[in-house]
Structures are given as C-alpha cells and as structure tokens.
Coordinates of C-alpha atoms in Angstrom, one line a residue:
X1 CA 132.3 92.5 130.2
X2 CA 133.6 93.5 133.6
X3 CA 131.2 94.8 136.3
X4 CA 132.0 98.5 135.8
X5 CA 131.7 98.3 132.0
X6 CA 128.1 97.0 132.4
X7 CA 127.3 100.5 133.8
X8 CA 129.5 102.5 131.5
X9 CA 127.7 100.9 128.5
X10 CA 124.5 102.7 129.7
X11 CA 121.9 100.0 129.0
X12 CA 119.2 102.6 130.0
X13 CA 119.6 104.6 126.9
X14 CA 117.5 102.2 124.9
X15 CA 114.5 103.2 127.0
X16 CA 114.8 107.0 126.6
X17 CA 111.8 108.9 125.4
X18 CA 112.0 109.3 121.6
X19 CA 112.5 113.1 121.9
X20 CA 115.2 112.9 124.5
X21 CA 118.9 113.1 123.4
X22 CA 121.3 110.7 125.0
X23 CA 123.7 113.7 125.7
X24 CA 123.1 117.4 125.6
X25 CA 125.4 120.4 125.2
X26 CA 125.1 122.5 128.3
X27 CA 125.6 126.2 127.6
X28 CA 128.1 127.9 129.9
X29 CA 125.8 130.6 131.1
X30 CA 124.7 131.8 134.5
X31 CA 121.3 131.4 136.0
X32 CA 120.5 135.1 135.6
X33 CA 121.5 134.9 131.9
X34 CA 118.8 132.4 131.3
X35 CA 116.3 134.3 133.4
X36 CA 117.0 137.5 131.5
X37 CA 116.5 135.8 128.2
X38 CA 113.1 134.4 129.3
X39 CA 112.1 137.8 130.6
X40 CA 112.8 139.4 127.2
X41 CA 110.7 136.7 125.6
X42 CA 107.8 136.5 128.1
X43 CA 108.0 139.8 130.0
X44 CA 104.2 140.3 130.1
X45 CA 103.4 136.8 131.1
X46 CA 102.7 135.9 134.8
X47 CA 105.8 134.5 136.5
X48 CA 104.3 134.1 140.0
X49 CA 100.7 133.9 141.2
X50 CA 100.7 134.5 145.0
X51 CA 97.2 133.9 146.3
X52 CA 95.7 135.8 143.5
X53 CA 98.4 138.5 143.1
X54 CA 100.0 138.1 139.6
X55 CA 103.6 139.2 139.2
X56 CA 104.8 139.3 135.6
X57 CA 108.3 138.3 134.5
X58 CA 109.0 142.0 133.8
X59 CA 108.0 143.0 137.3
X60 CA 109.9 140.1 138.9
X61 CA 113.1 141.1 137.1
X62 CA 112.6 144.7 138.1
X63 CA 112.4 143.7 141.7
X64 CA 115.3 141.3 141.5
X65 CA 117.4 144.1 139.8
X66 CA 116.6 146.5 142.6
X67 CA 117.6 144.0 145.2
X68 CA 120.9 143.3 143.3
X69 CA 121.6 147.1 143.3
X70 CA 120.8 147.3 147.0
X71 CA 123.2 144.5 147.8
X72 CA 125.9 146.2 145.7
X73 CA 125.3 149.4 147.6
X74 CA 125.9 147.5 150.9
X75 CA 129.3 146.4 149.6
X76 CA 128.2 142.8 148.9
X77 CA 130.6 141.4 146.3
X78 CA 130.9 138.4 144.0
X79 CA 131.3 135.3 146.2
X80 CA 129.8 136.8 149.3
X81 CA 127.0 134.7 150.9
X82 CA 123.5 135.9 151.3
X83 CA 121.1 133.9 153.6
X84 CA 117.4 133.7 152.9
X85 CA 115.4 132.8 156.0
X86 CA 112.0 132.8 154.3
X87 CA 108.8 130.9 153.6
X88 CA 107.6 130.3 150.1
X89 CA 106.9 133.9 148.9
X90 CA 107.8 136.2 146.0
X91 CA 110.5 137.7 148.1
X92 CA 112.4 134.4 148.2
X93 CA 112.5 134.4 144.4
X94 CA 113.3 138.1 144.1
X95 CA 116.2 137.9 146.6
X96 CA 117.5 134.7 145.2
X97 CA 117.7 135.9 141.7
X98 CA 118.9 139.4 142.7
X99 CA 121.8 137.9 144.8
X100 CA 122.8 135.8 141.8
X101 CA 122.8 138.8 139.5
X102 CA 125.8 140.3 141.3
X103 CA 127.6 137.0 141.8
X104 CA 126.6 136.5 145.4
X105 CA 126.0 133.0 146.7
X106 CA 122.6 132.2 148.2
X107 CA 122.3 129.9 151.3
X108 CA 118.6 129.2 152.0
X109 CA 117.7 128.5 155.6
X110 CA 114.8 126.4 156.6
X111 CA 112.0 128.5 158.2
X112 CA 111.4 125.8 160.8
X113 CA 115.0 126.0 162.1
X114 CA 115.6 126.9 165.7
X115 CA 118.1 129.7 166.7
X116 CA 120.9 127.1 167.2
X117 CA 120.4 125.6 163.8
X118 CA 120.3 129.1 162.3
X119 CA 123.5 129.9 164.1
X120 CA 125.3 126.9 162.6
X121 CA 124.3 127.7 159.0
X122 CA 125.1 131.4 159.2
X123 CA 128.4 130.8 160.9
X124 CA 129.4 127.9 158.7
X125 CA 128.5 129.6 155.4
X126 CA 130.0 132.9 156.5
X127 CA 126.8 134.8 155.5
X128 CA 127.2 138.6 155.5
X129 CA 123.5 139.4 154.9
X130 CA 120.3 137.7 155.9
X131 CA 116.8 138.4 154.4
X132 CA 114.5 137.2 157.2
X133 CA 110.7 136.8 157.6
X134 CA 109.8 139.5 160.1
X135 CA 108.2 137.1 162.5
X136 CA 111.3 134.9 162.5
X137 CA 113.6 137.8 163.5
X138 CA 113.9 136.6 167.2
X139 CA 115.6 133.4 166.0
X140 CA 118.3 135.5 164.2
X141 CA 118.8 137.6 167.4
X142 CA 119.1 134.5 169.6
X143 CA 121.6 133.0 167.1
X144 CA 124.0 135.7 168.1
X145 CA 125.9 135.8 164.8
X146 CA 127.7 138.9 163.5
X147 CA 126.0 140.0 160.3
X148 CA 126.6 143.1 158.3
X149 CA 122.9 143.6 157.5
X150 CA 119.6 142.1 158.6
X151 CA 116.7 142.7 156.1
X152 CA 113.2 142.0 157.2
X153 CA 110.1 141.3 155.1
X154 CA 106.5 140.3 155.7
X155 CA 104.9 137.4 153.9
X156 CA 101.8 139.6 153.2
X157 CA 103.8 142.3 151.3
X158 CA 102.9 140.7 147.9
X159 CA 99.4 139.6 148.7
X160 CA 96.3 141.3 147.1
X161 CA 95.2 144.1 149.4
X162 CA 92.2 142.4 151.0
X163 CA 94.2 139.2 151.7
X164 CA 97.1 141.3 153.0
X165 CA 94.8 142.8 155.7
X166 CA 93.3 139.6 156.9
X167 CA 96.6 137.6 156.9
X168 CA 98.4 139.9 159.3
X169 CA 100.2 137.9 162.0
X170 CA 98.6 134.6 161.1
X171 CA 101.5 132.9 159.4
X172 CA 103.9 134.1 162.1
X173 CA 101.9 132.3 164.8
X174 CA 101.6 129.2 162.7
X175 CA 105.4 129.0 162.4
X176 CA 106.0 129.7 166.1
X177 CA 107.2 133.2 165.4
X178 CA 106.6 136.4 167.2
X179 CA 105.1 139.7 166.3
X180 CA 107.2 141.6 163.7
X181 CA 109.3 144.4 165.2
X182 CA 107.7 147.9 164.8
X183 CA 109.4 150.7 162.9
X184 CA 110.9 152.2 166.0
X185 CA 112.5 148.9 167.0
X186 CA 113.8 148.5 163.4
X187 CA 115.4 151.9 163.4
X188 CA 116.9 151.4 166.9
X189 CA 118.4 148.1 166.0
X190 CA 119.6 149.0 162.5
X191 CA 117.2 146.7 160.7
X192 CA 116.3 147.3 157.1
X193 CA 112.9 146.9 155.4
X194 CA 113.1 145.0 152.1
X195 CA 110.4 147.1 150.6
X196 CA 112.2 150.3 151.6
X197 CA 115.4 148.9 149.9
X198 CA 113.5 148.1 146.7
X199 CA 111.9 151.5 146.5
X200 CA 115.2 153.3 147.2
X201 CA 117.3 151.6 144.5
X202 CA 116.8 151.7 140.8
X203 CA 116.7 148.5 138.7
X204 CA 120.2 149.0 137.4
X205 CA 122.7 146.7 139.2
X206 CA 126.3 146.6 138.1
X207 CA 127.2 144.0 135.4
X208 CA 129.2 141.3 137.1
X209 CA 131.2 138.7 135.1
X210 CA 130.2 135.3 136.3
X211 CA 132.2 132.1 135.5
X212 CA 129.3 129.6 135.4
X213 CA 131.5 126.5 135.8
X214 CA 133.6 127.7 138.7
X215 CA 131.5 130.4 140.5
X216 CA 129.0 129.2 143.1
X217 CA 125.3 130.1 142.9
X218 CA 124.1 128.4 146.1
X219 CA 125.1 126.7 149.3
X220 CA 122.0 124.5 150.2
X221 CA 122.5 122.6 153.4
X222 CA 121.9 118.9 153.7
X223 CA 121.3 116.9 156.9
X224 CA 124.6 115.5 158.2
X225 CA 124.9 111.7 158.8
X226 CA 126.6 112.8 162.0
X227 CA 126.9 116.2 163.6
X228 CA 125.8 119.4 161.9
X229 CA 124.3 119.8 158.4
X230 CA 126.8 120.6 155.7
X231 CA 126.5 122.7 152.5
X232 CA 126.8 121.3 148.9
X233 CA 128.7 123.7 146.6
X234 CA 126.3 124.3 143.7
X235 CA 127.6 126.3 140.8
X236 CA 125.6 128.2 138.1
X237 CA 126.6 125.5 135.7
X238 CA 125.4 122.7 138.0
X239 CA 121.9 124.3 138.2
X240 CA 121.8 125.0 134.4
X241 CA 122.8 121.4 133.8
X242 CA 120.2 119.9 136.2
X243 CA 117.2 121.9 134.8
X244 CA 118.3 121.2 131.2
X245 CA 118.7 117.4 131.8
X246 CA 115.3 117.2 133.4
X247 CA 113.6 119.3 130.7
X248 CA 115.2 117.3 127.9
X249 CA 114.0 114.1 129.5
X250 CA 110.4 114.9 130.2
X251 CA 110.2 118.4 128.7
X252 CA 108.5 117.1 125.6
X253 CA 105.4 117.0 127.8
X254 CA 105.6 120.8 128.5
X255 CA 105.7 123.9 126.3
X256 CA 107.9 126.9 127.1
X257 CA 106.0 129.9 128.3
X258 CA 102.7 128.0 128.4
X259 CA 102.5 126.0 131.6
X260 CA 101.2 126.5 135.1
X261 CA 103.0 124.8 138.0
X262 CA 101.6 124.3 141.5
X263 CA 104.5 125.3 143.7
X264 CA 103.9 124.3 147.3
X265 CA 107.1 122.3 148.1
X266 CA 109.5 124.4 150.2
X267 CA 111.8 126.6 148.0
X268 CA 114.6 126.4 150.5
X269 CA 114.9 122.7 149.8
X270 CA 116.8 121.7 146.6
X271 CA 113.8 120.0 145.0
X272 CA 111.6 123.0 145.2
X273 CA 114.4 125.4 144.5
X274 CA 115.8 123.8 141.3
X275 CA 113.2 121.6 139.8
X276 CA 110.2 123.8 140.5
X277 CA 111.4 127.4 141.0
X278 CA 114.4 127.8 138.8
X279 CA 113.4 125.3 136.1
X280 CA 110.0 127.1 135.9
X281 CA 111.5 130.6 135.8
X282 CA 114.0 129.8 133.0
X283 CA 111.2 128.3 130.9
X284 CA 108.6 131.0 131.2
X285 CA 106.2 129.0 133.4
X286 CA 103.6 130.4 135.8
X287 CA 104.3 129.4 139.4
X288 CA 101.2 129.3 141.5
X289 CA 103.0 129.8 144.9
X290 CA 101.8 128.6 148.3
X291 CA 103.5 129.3 151.6
X292 CA 102.2 126.1 153.1
X293 CA 100.7 122.9 151.6
X294 CA 97.1 123.6 152.3
X295 CA 95.3 120.8 150.4
X296 CA 92.0 122.7 150.0
X297 CA 93.8 125.7 148.4
X298 CA 96.1 123.5 146.3
X299 CA 93.1 121.6 144.8
X300 CA 91.2 124.8 144.2
X301 CA 94.2 126.2 142.4
X302 CA 94.5 123.1 140.3
X303 CA 91.0 123.8 139.0
X304 CA 91.1 127.6 138.9
X305 CA 94.4 127.9 137.1
X306 CA 94.2 124.6 135.1
X307 CA 97.6 123.5 136.3
X308 CA 99.6 121.4 133.9
X309 CA 102.5 120.4 136.2
X310 CA 102.5 119.1 139.7
X311 CA 105.5 118.1 141.8
X312 CA 105.0 116.3 145.1
X313 CA 106.5 113.9 147.7
X314 CA 105.2 110.6 148.9
X315 CA 103.6 112.0 152.1
X316 CA 101.5 114.4 150.0
X317 CA 100.3 111.7 147.7
X318 CA 99.5 109.6 150.8
X319 CA 97.4 112.4 152.2
X320 CA 95.6 112.9 148.9
X321 CA 94.7 109.2 148.9
X322 CA 92.6 109.8 152.0
X323 CA 91.3 113.2 151.0
X324 CA 87.7 113.1 149.9
X325 CA 87.8 116.4 147.9
X326 CA 90.1 115.2 145.1
X327 CA 87.1 114.0 143.1
X328 CA 85.9 117.5 142.5
X329 CA 89.1 118.5 140.6
X330 CA 89.3 118.4 136.9
X331 CA 92.7 116.7 136.4
X332 CA 92.5 116.6 132.6
X333 CA 94.9 119.6 132.1
X334 CA 97.7 117.8 133.9
X335 CA 100.7 116.9 131.6
X336 CA 103.4 116.1 134.2
X337 CA 103.2 114.7 137.7
X338 CA 106.5 114.1 139.5
X339 CA 107.3 112.5 142.8
X340 CA 110.7 112.7 144.5
X341 CA 112.3 112.4 148.0
X342 CA 111.2 108.8 148.5
X343 CA 109.5 105.9 146.8
X344 CA 105.8 105.5 146.6
X345 CA 103.7 102.6 147.7
X346 CA 101.9 100.7 144.9
X347 CA 98.5 101.4 146.5
X348 CA 99.2 105.1 146.4
X349 CA 100.1 105.0 142.7
X350 CA 97.0 102.9 141.9
X351 CA 94.8 105.4 143.8
X352 CA 96.3 108.4 142.0
X353 CA 95.9 106.9 138.6
X354 CA 92.3 105.9 139.3
X355 CA 91.4 109.3 140.6
X356 CA 93.2 111.5 138.1
X357 CA 93.8 109.4 135.0
X358 CA 97.5 110.6 135.0
X359 CA 100.7 108.8 135.9
X360 CA 103.3 109.8 138.5
X361 CA 106.9 109.9 137.3
X362 CA 109.1 108.8 140.2
X363 CA 112.6 110.1 140.2
X364 CA 115.7 110.3 142.4
X365 CA 117.9 113.2 143.4
X366 CA 119.6 114.8 146.4
X367 CA 121.0 118.1 147.4
X368 CA 124.4 117.0 146.2
X369 CA 123.1 116.5 142.7
X370 CA 121.1 119.8 142.6
X371 CA 118.0 117.7 142.7
X372 CA 117.0 115.3 139.9
X373 CA 119.5 112.9 138.4
X374 CA 117.4 109.8 137.6
X375 CA 113.7 109.5 136.6
X376 CA 111.3 107.0 135.1
X377 CA 110.8 107.6 131.3
X378 CA 107.2 108.8 131.0
X379 CA 106.4 106.3 128.2
X380 CA 107.9 103.3 130.0
X381 CA 107.9 103.6 133.8
X382 CA 108.6 100.6 136.1
X383 CA 106.8 100.2 139.4
X384 CA 109.2 100.2 142.3
X385 CA 112.0 101.8 140.4
X386 CA 113.1 105.4 140.6
X387 CA 114.0 105.2 136.9
X388 CA 117.1 105.6 134.7
X389 CA 119.8 108.3 134.6
X390 CA 119.0 111.6 132.9
X391 CA 121.0 112.8 129.9
X392 CA 124.7 113.4 130.7
X393 CA 124.4 111.4 133.9
X394 CA 126.3 108.1 134.4
X395 CA 125.4 105.8 137.3
X396 CA 127.1 102.8 138.7
X397 CA 127.0 100.6 141.8
X398 CA 130.0 99.8 143.9
X399 CA 130.6 97.7 147.0
X400 CA 130.1 99.4 150.4
X401 CA 133.9 99.6 150.8
X402 CA 134.1 101.6 147.6
X403 CA 136.7 99.4 145.9
X404 CA 135.0 97.7 143.0
X405 CA 131.8 97.7 140.9
X406 CA 129.0 95.3 141.8
X407 CA 127.5 92.9 139.3
X408 CA 124.2 93.9 137.7
X409 CA 121.3 92.9 139.9
X410 CA 123.3 93.0 143.2
X411 CA 122.8 95.7 145.8
X412 CA 125.6 98.2 146.5
X413 CA 126.2 101.9 146.9
X414 CA 125.0 104.2 144.1
X415 CA 127.6 106.5 142.6
X416 CA 126.9 109.3 140.0
X417 CA 128.9 111.3 137.6
X418 CA 127.9 114.2 135.4
X419 CA 127.7 118.0 135.2
X420 CA 124.9 118.4 137.6
X421 CA 126.9 117.0 140.5
X422 CA 128.1 119.3 143.3
X423 CA 131.8 120.3 143.3
X424 CA 132.0 119.1 146.9
X425 CA 131.0 120.1 150.4
X426 CA 131.7 123.6 151.7
X427 CA 134.8 123.7 153.9
X428 CA 134.8 119.9 154.3
X429 CA 138.0 118.8 152.7
X430 CA 138.2 115.5 154.6
X431 CA 134.6 114.5 153.8
X432 CA 135.2 115.4 150.2
X433 CA 138.0 112.9 149.9
X434 CA 135.5 110.1 150.9
X435 CA 132.6 111.5 148.9
X436 CA 134.1 112.6 145.6
X437 CA 136.1 109.6 144.3
X438 CA 138.0 108.7 141.1
X439 CA 137.0 105.5 139.3
X440 CA 137.4 104.4 135.7
X441 CA 138.9 107.8 134.8
X442 CA 135.8 109.7 136.0
X443 CA 134.9 111.7 139.1
X444 CA 132.0 110.2 141.0
X445 CA 129.7 111.2 143.9
X446 CA 129.2 108.5 146.5
X447 CA 125.6 108.9 147.4
X448 CA 125.4 106.7 150.5
X449 CA 122.3 105.0 149.0
X450 CA 122.0 101.3 148.6
X451 CA 120.4 100.4 145.3
X452 CA 120.5 97.8 142.5
X453 CA 120.2 98.0 138.7
X454 CA 118.3 95.5 136.6
X455 CA 119.4 94.3 133.1
X456 CA 117.5 97.1 131.4
X457 CA 119.2 99.8 133.3
X458 CA 116.5 100.7 135.8
X459 CA 117.5 101.5 139.4
X460 CA 115.8 100.4 142.6
X461 CA 116.2 101.9 146.0
X462 CA 116.8 99.7 149.1
X463 CA 118.1 102.0 151.9
X464 CA 120.5 104.6 153.0
X465 CA 123.8 103.0 153.8
X466 CA 123.8 104.5 157.3
X467 CA 120.3 102.9 157.9
X468 CA 121.4 99.3 157.2
X469 CA 120.9 97.3 160.4
X470 CA 123.3 94.5 161.3
X471 CA 121.5 91.8 163.3
X472 CA 123.4 88.6 164.2
X473 CA 125.5 89.1 161.1
X474 CA 122.5 89.6 158.8
X475 CA 122.0 92.8 156.9
X476 CA 118.5 94.2 157.4
X477 CA 117.2 97.1 155.3
X478 CA 115.2 99.4 157.6
X479 CA 113.1 100.6 154.6
X480 CA 112.0 97.0 153.8
X481 CA 110.7 96.5 157.3
X482 CA 109.0 99.9 157.2
X483 CA 107.2 98.9 153.9
X484 CA 105.8 95.8 155.5
X485 CA 104.6 97.8 158.5
X486 CA 103.0 100.3 156.1
X487 CA 101.1 97.5 154.4
X488 CA 99.3 96.8 157.7
X489 CA 95.9 98.5 157.4
X490 CA 96.0 100.0 160.9
X491 CA 99.5 101.5 160.6
X492 CA 99.7 105.2 159.6
X493 CA 103.4 105.7 159.8
X494 CA 106.6 103.8 160.8
X495 CA 110.3 104.3 161.3
X496 CA 112.8 101.6 161.9
X497 CA 116.3 101.9 163.4
X498 CA 119.0 99.7 164.9
X499 CA 119.6 99.7 168.7
X500 CA 123.2 98.8 169.7
X501 CA 123.3 95.4 171.5
X502 CA 126.6 93.6 172.5
X503 CA 125.1 90.2 171.8
X504 CA 123.5 90.6 168.4
X505 CA 125.1 93.7 167.1
X506 CA 121.9 95.7 166.7
X507 CA 118.3 95.0 167.7
X508 CA 115.6 96.1 165.3
X509 CA 113.3 98.7 166.7
X510 CA 110.1 99.9 165.0
X511 CA 108.4 103.2 166.0
X512 CA 104.8 102.9 164.9
X513 CA 101.9 105.4 164.6
X514 CA 98.6 103.6 164.4
X515 CA 95.5 104.9 162.6
X516 CA 93.3 106.9 165.0
X517 CA 90.6 104.1 165.2
X518 CA 93.2 101.5 166.1
X519 CA 94.9 103.2 169.0
X520 CA 94.5 101.4 172.3
X521 CA 93.0 98.4 170.4
X522 CA 96.1 96.9 168.8
X523 CA 99.1 95.7 170.9
X524 CA 102.8 95.6 170.2
X525 CA 102.6 91.8 170.2
X526 CA 100.0 91.9 167.4
X527 CA 102.3 94.0 165.3
X528 CA 105.2 91.6 166.0
X529 CA 103.1 88.6 165.0
X530 CA 102.0 90.4 161.8
X531 CA 105.6 91.0 160.9
X532 CA 106.4 87.3 161.4
X533 CA 104.0 86.4 158.6
X534 CA 105.6 88.9 156.2
X535 CA 109.4 88.9 157.0
X536 CA 112.2 86.4 157.5
X537 CA 112.8 85.7 161.2
X538 CA 115.9 87.9 161.3
X539 CA 114.1 90.9 159.9
X540 CA 111.3 90.9 162.5
X541 CA 111.5 93.9 164.9
X542 CA 112.4 92.9 168.5
X543 CA 111.2 96.2 169.9
X544 CA 107.9 97.9 169.0
X545 CA 107.1 101.3 170.3
X546 CA 103.8 103.1 169.6
X547 CA 103.9 106.9 169.1
X548 CA 101.4 109.6 168.4
X549 CA 103.6 111.0 165.7
X550 CA 107.1 110.7 164.3
X551 CA 109.7 113.3 163.6
X552 CA 109.8 114.4 159.9
X553 CA 112.4 115.8 157.5
X554 CA 111.8 119.1 155.6
X555 CA 110.1 117.1 152.8
X556 CA 107.9 115.1 155.0
X557 CA 109.8 111.8 155.3
X558 CA 110.1 110.1 158.7
X559 CA 113.4 111.2 160.1
X560 CA 115.4 108.1 161.0
X561 CA 118.3 110.4 162.0
X562 CA 116.2 111.9 164.9
X563 CA 115.0 108.4 165.9
X564 CA 118.6 107.2 166.0
X565 CA 119.6 110.2 168.1
X566 CA 116.8 109.3 170.6
X567 CA 118.2 105.7 170.8
X568 CA 121.8 107.1 171.4
X569 CA 120.6 109.4 174.1
X570 CA 118.5 106.8 175.9

C-alpha cells in the first residue's frame, strides 16, 4: 500500500459511533431553508434566551424576515455583502439570517477590531451595509469607508425591561466604545436605527432563488500568516454540510428541538457561528446567549436552564479548573461537551471529568472548513488526539513541500477534502493556487498544520507550519516547548517563537507569564534549568522573557503571530 492509499482507505471508519454513517447525503438546500423548516416545526419553542428574555423561533423568524425586507428596500441584492459589527446578541442572529434570506453574504467583524482593522475588512469584502453596535460607531467613522447604509443597534434592545435599564452604557465602556449617538446625530448623519427598520417593514421579504452549492453565505475572516486577514468563501452548502457532519457524528447524544446550549463563544468566529449558532438554530435548540464569557453567569445558567450542550475552548476549561464555584453546579444534564481551537492539557481534562462526571470531546476545525472537520468519537476518545475525520471528510498528511504523502506515524502537513471545505479565499487567486491543491484525483485544502496519524486513524496536532522553529538544522515545535512550560506549576501562560539569528538560523524565545505568587521570586535562569530537565538540548529556549500578560486571539489562544511581529519590529 502506498502512503496516500493508507489515508484513502480511511482506517478511522472502524471507530465511528455505531449510529454514525460513514457517508451522508447532504441536501442541496440553503441555510434559511433549514431554518424555515425548523420554525414551522418548533415555532413556539424558545430559540434564544438573552439574559432572561425568551425569543421564540416564530418571533426570531419574524424579525429576520423584517430585516430581509428592509435590506431589499435599500437595494441590497443577492451576492451583496452585509457586515455585522456586533457582540453576541439576538440582533446578530436576526441580521445574519435575514441577510441570507435574500441571498446577501454576511461578513462578521470582530467587535474588538480597531478602526484600521474594520477598514480592511469592509474594503476587502466590499460591504455595502454594516449593522453596528451603537457604541462601536466611532470605529466605523474613523475607518473612512464608503458604505451605502450604517444601521445602529444597542445590545440592550432585547433585554428584559429591568435589565435594559441597568445595562445602559455598561457594555460600551467595557469594549472601549463611546456613548451611542443621540437621535439628532443619527438623523444628521443619515444613520438608521435597526428597531425603526424592523417596525417599518413587514415580515414579507421577496423570494430569492439561492443556489446552495455556488452561492456564498458568509465571508468570515481568518488571521493572515503575513499581512492582512483574508476571507474564506463559505457557501450555503458548506455550512449545511458542516452542521450535518457534526450532528451525524455526535448528534445521537442530542434530540432535535429538546436541547439547551450555553452560547458564550463569539458568534463572529466560525466556531460560534456554525457549530453553536447555526447548528443550534436548524435543529430547534434553545441558545442561552451571553455577550461575554462571565463565568458566574454561565455557571448559573447551567443550573437554571439545565443545559445539555456546552462548547468551549482550552482557555475557558483552564479558568474553570481554578474556579471554586464549579462544585455548586449540577452537571448531570450535560450530554455533550466539546472543546475546539486548541488541544487540552491532560490535567485540565482530568479535572473536568472529576468535577462534572462528563467527558470533553476534542475536535479540530478552522475557518476554512466552516469549523469542525475532525473530532474524537464519544465512545472511544484518545487523549492527546483531536480525533478522526467526520463523515464525508477525507484527511491525509503530506510533506511540507506538498509533493507526496507521508507514511503513517510521521509528521507532515494535514490536508482535507470534503463538502464542508471552503471554495477558496476571497479575491486571493494566487494564494488559492497554493492552498487548494489537486492530489489523487481530489481537491484538497492545505491546512498549514503539522500533524501525524496513528495506525487506527486518529490524528495528533504538533504545530502550525509557520511556527516551526529551525535551530542549528533541528526542527523545533513551538507548541511542544510551550507544553513543557505549562507543566511548570508556577507558569500561567507561555508563547514560544523563533528569533532570526545568522549563526543558528533561529533562536528559541519563550515569553512566560508567571502565577501571581511566583512573580519576582523565580528567575529566567530557573525556567531555563527546568526546561533542560524536560527537553532535548536543542529545544531549550535560549531567551526567556517574563510578561504580565500575552496577546490573545479571538478565541483566547496565545497569539504567536503578534509575538513574532514584536520580534520582527525589535
């Protein structure tokens, strides 16, 4: 058997859950088609619980229909881009679904973006309309992008009356925003109130014919390895495929129309957007929605609403490990716990299982795959592995030059093929030639992630290809060094990058955040000596720098990209 055939034979299929088919037929329908079907079936059920305000599927569809009609009245047509510069709130869901109903393409913007970052995304996507949190409006003005319409909305518009009163202005200050413009300013500058739009238009948008396979639904932006972020082209079919694959794989744990999901991960991010929001909405789940990951409120909601599904990231599970209030929660209703975005430390998994009695399903996905593409089978997970390919997904590993498949058990670049893969990057034809490749008669996405597969078809993450450090000819995985640092009891966070050096290629530099009680008591030399006891000589960092905190990505991972940029600018 040649190397590629070892992957094409799909050894992972023997470990599928008994209820999960090896392949599934994906219906060629749009996302709104599925949402409309669920609304007919579960119209009276709660779709979104926003700090105690229940919004039924019927009401949510009514609001989305009104927004779709409003966009149509503005001249927004199929294929036009609509930007959402919003926190987690019902308006995000309403505007997302409403835009899709008339064939528009949604491009979600991170609410922590600066005006220059907003400018890039609006310009690159060619957005005609933006729906903006009122207190973030100044960033849109400073971006100086020509837009046809700017629609403003307040986070508190869908809160219960009492909470609406007390919340005024608080979130804006928390996100570095300013006071929302008053009505006179809005009128003078031609700004539009979302609530005025929804009241003005009836819930009867035009029927737009959508080609699910070829028509785009979303342009989510992913951090660029160099330069500006770029958008993955995600079609309706891509989203429908992704949610179907995930639900067929672990969906036997969940019952349509009868689950409550704690939704605190950012909806602008592909994980929250597809796996939590859209998967939940097309299966009739109740989304208990939070604007920010407030642990007290999340844990209270777990109890109050008897949550059955919980999606998180490693940083959250790490925080919960040190959070003394988890013992008060009744975890018995939990059916599904998923962790994505990065791998978990064994001690964190052990702590979670001890506290809750439930297991964490670790998975793998990226913006380019519309979120999940591999996950551990619930009945047979493997520690340290991010699992096996979901139905309809084929995975293989190639050498870093992209010329041939790697033997089983050897590290190389992960490539993926299947219906939930993006069609390419938006307006990046040159990058698409390198990213979307033809091998063995199939189209593959080169992920840029270095992984290996064991004999049973389970995959293990080593590092991002761009984070591989070359020291004296040796290949050093930054993630491996970080894991050793995290095992030190006095290390709270760590980020490792390569520093260019003409003699050795790259020096290994570790940025370290110590636990509060260790600051000023542990030296750089002590960390170096510790590493020497755990790592081969060529993997030991030559440079240690203590920091009070490290830059983070949107989902809470240490941002090596920003650390590399610091090194380059130094």
